[in-house]
Amino acid sequence: MTREATIIELGAWLQTPPGQYLLDWEQAQFDAAVADLFGFHALQLGLPELQGLRANRMPHRWLGNEHAAEGAVAPTAVQLDLLCDFDALPFESNSLDLILLPHALELAHDPHQALREVERVLRPEGRVVISGLNPASLWGLRQNLGRYSPGRSPLFLPQQGEFIGYWRLRDWLRLLSFEVGVAHFGAYSPPLRTARWLERWSWIEPLGARWWPVLGAVYFLVAVKRVRGMRLVGLERRTKPKRATAAPVVASHQHKIKSTKKVLPSP
């Protein structure tokens, strides 16, 4: 299956009840995360079904896709739908304030290189917002059953999709000098097929968030690009070291005390 067919398959699955269930949870997380982020340039990579930038007010917003879908229309949250390779983004270094990656790393040709490109184009103190399918969940288990069992189709990611676990992703971000801030999991319902059964399991959401938070179907995190302070060489004034001054000498004056005792002559 080609990469373009993979993306089409993912888009079709997102129209199903379980796909809408995950998409609704992620949409709420992205809306809350980007609403108060300020800057000038924001970019969403992949997943046009999710309007990750609709709550953001930056003047320049783009939606990047690796393949052009026939009849697709850019969401109203972005100003321009742009065709680009996630491994080589068409932006200058340190030029973007915000980048969204809704499942983009899972479907990228090279997720390591895609994340390095994000680090390159993101300005210092810029933010990257990432969502991904959690392999340590019931949905992840169902995904693996569909991938390796004959007669079953994968639940969420197509065959070419790659699981990127939460802690693994944190290690990648740390190596690229990102600092993870907001991070949480969601969608604790079992991987059911119908909206009716998903609604019946809605009671499990608050319980899952409280008692087994790392077992949600999806993880969501916000990371900040940190740049260590640089020291300029050659501009420091060279001053001669001060000579050590000797401690003041305290003169001690010894006064001879004359004896006032008279010596009597011997008889």
mmCIF file of N, CA and C in Angstrom, residues 2 23 27 55 60-61 65 77 79 85 104 108 113 117 123 142 152 167 173 224 231 240-241 248 251 261:
data_model
loop_
_atom_site.group_PDB
_atom_site.id
_atom_site.type_symbol
_atom_site.label_atom_id
_atom_site.label_comp_id
_atom_site.label_asym_id
_atom_site.label_seq_id
_atom_site.Cartn_x
_atom_site.Cartn_y
_atom_site.Cartn_z
ATOM 1 N N THR A 2 0.576 2.199 -0.868
ATOM 2 C CA THR A 2 1.350 3.424 -0.952
ATOM 3 C C THR A 2 1.041 4.338 0.219
ATOM 4 N N LEU A 23 -11.301 11.384 17.637
ATOM 5 C CA LEU A 23 -11.117 12.702 17.051
ATOM 6 C C LEU A 23 -11.735 13.787 17.922
ATOM 7 N N GLN A 27 -9.641 16.834 19.472
ATOM 8 C CA GLN A 27 -10.010 18.198 19.093
ATOM 9 C C GLN A 27 -10.144 19.081 20.324
ATOM 10 N N ALA A 55 -8.738 27.331 17.240
ATOM 11 C CA ALA A 55 -8.846 28.165 18.436
ATOM 12 C C ALA A 55 -7.665 29.108 18.602
ATOM 13 N N HIS A 60 -0.711 33.984 10.702
ATOM 14 C CA HIS A 60 -0.304 33.119 9.584
ATOM 15 C C HIS A 60 -0.369 31.665 10.036
ATOM 16 N N ARG A 61 -1.279 30.890 9.412
ATOM 17 C CA ARG A 61 -1.498 29.505 9.792
ATOM 18 C C ARG A 61 -1.556 28.640 8.538
ATOM 19 N N ASN A 65 0.387 18.897 4.137
ATOM 20 C CA ASN A 65 0.094 17.510 3.789
ATOM 21 C C ASN A 65 1.162 17.002 2.838
ATOM 22 N N ALA A 77 -9.792 26.904 9.648
ATOM 23 C CA ALA A 77 -8.869 27.364 10.686
ATOM 24 C C ALA A 77 -7.525 27.791 10.110
ATOM 25 N N GLN A 79 -5.070 29.389 6.755
ATOM 26 C CA GLN A 79 -5.133 30.307 5.627
ATOM 27 C C GLN A 79 -4.655 29.670 4.336
ATOM 28 N N ASP A 85 6.921 17.878 2.164
ATOM 29 C CA ASP A 85 7.474 16.658 2.731
ATOM 30 C C ASP A 85 7.784 16.909 4.191
ATOM 31 N N ALA A 104 1.181 12.711 13.112
ATOM 32 C CA ALA A 104 2.055 12.891 11.951
ATOM 33 C C ALA A 104 3.300 12.026 12.050
ATOM 34 N N ALA A 108 4.857 9.211 9.297
ATOM 35 C CA ALA A 108 5.967 9.823 8.558
ATOM 36 C C ALA A 108 6.893 8.758 7.989
ATOM 37 N N GLN A 113 13.683 12.006 11.534
ATOM 38 C CA GLN A 113 14.014 13.154 10.700
ATOM 39 C C GLN A 113 12.901 14.193 10.732
ATOM 40 N N GLU A 117 13.348 18.078 11.835
ATOM 41 C CA GLU A 117 12.920 19.210 11.019
ATOM 42 C C GLU A 117 12.045 20.168 11.823
ATOM 43 N N ARG A 123 11.230 28.283 16.374
ATOM 44 C CA ARG A 123 12.064 29.291 17.014
ATOM 45 C C ARG A 123 12.312 28.911 18.469
ATOM 46 N N ARG A 142 -5.688 -3.897 20.361
ATOM 47 C CA ARG A 142 -6.552 -4.199 19.213
ATOM 48 C C ARG A 142 -5.855 -3.870 17.903
ATOM 49 N N ARG A 152 -8.226 -9.900 10.120
ATOM 50 C CA ARG A 152 -8.555 -8.704 10.887
ATOM 51 C C ARG A 152 -7.866 -7.496 10.268
ATOM 52 N N TRP A 167 6.796 7.295 26.356
ATOM 53 C CA TRP A 167 8.110 7.479 26.972
ATOM 54 C C TRP A 167 9.222 7.485 25.932
ATOM 55 N N LEU A 173 12.394 13.834 22.320
ATOM 56 C CA LEU A 173 12.281 15.275 22.552
ATOM 57 C C LEU A 173 13.399 15.785 23.447
ATOM 58 N N VAL A 224 8.277 22.519 24.737
ATOM 59 C CA VAL A 224 8.860 23.827 24.436
ATOM 60 C C VAL A 224 10.304 23.643 23.998
ATOM 61 N N ARG A 231 27.784 31.902 25.267
ATOM 62 C CA ARG A 231 28.737 32.858 25.810
ATOM 63 C C ARG A 231 29.578 33.420 24.676
ATOM 64 N N LYS A 240 44.118 43.201 34.540
ATOM 65 C CA LYS A 240 45.257 42.627 35.237
ATOM 66 C C LYS A 240 44.823 42.221 36.637
ATOM 67 N N PRO A 241 45.309 41.076 37.033
ATOM 68 C CA PRO A 241 44.927 40.653 38.392
ATOM 69 C C PRO A 241 45.516 41.584 39.433
ATOM 70 N N PRO A 248 48.078 44.729 57.128
ATOM 71 C CA PRO A 248 48.769 45.753 57.915
ATOM 72 C C PRO A 248 49.425 45.150 59.153
ATOM 73 N N ALA A 251 52.073 47.086 65.118
ATOM 74 C CA ALA A 251 53.295 47.244 65.920
ATOM 75 C C ALA A 251 52.972 47.073 67.386
ATOM 76 N N LYS A 261 60.783 49.328 93.709
ATOM 77 C CA LYS A 261 61.159 48.756 94.991
ATOM 78 C C LYS A 261 62.597 49.162 95.366
#
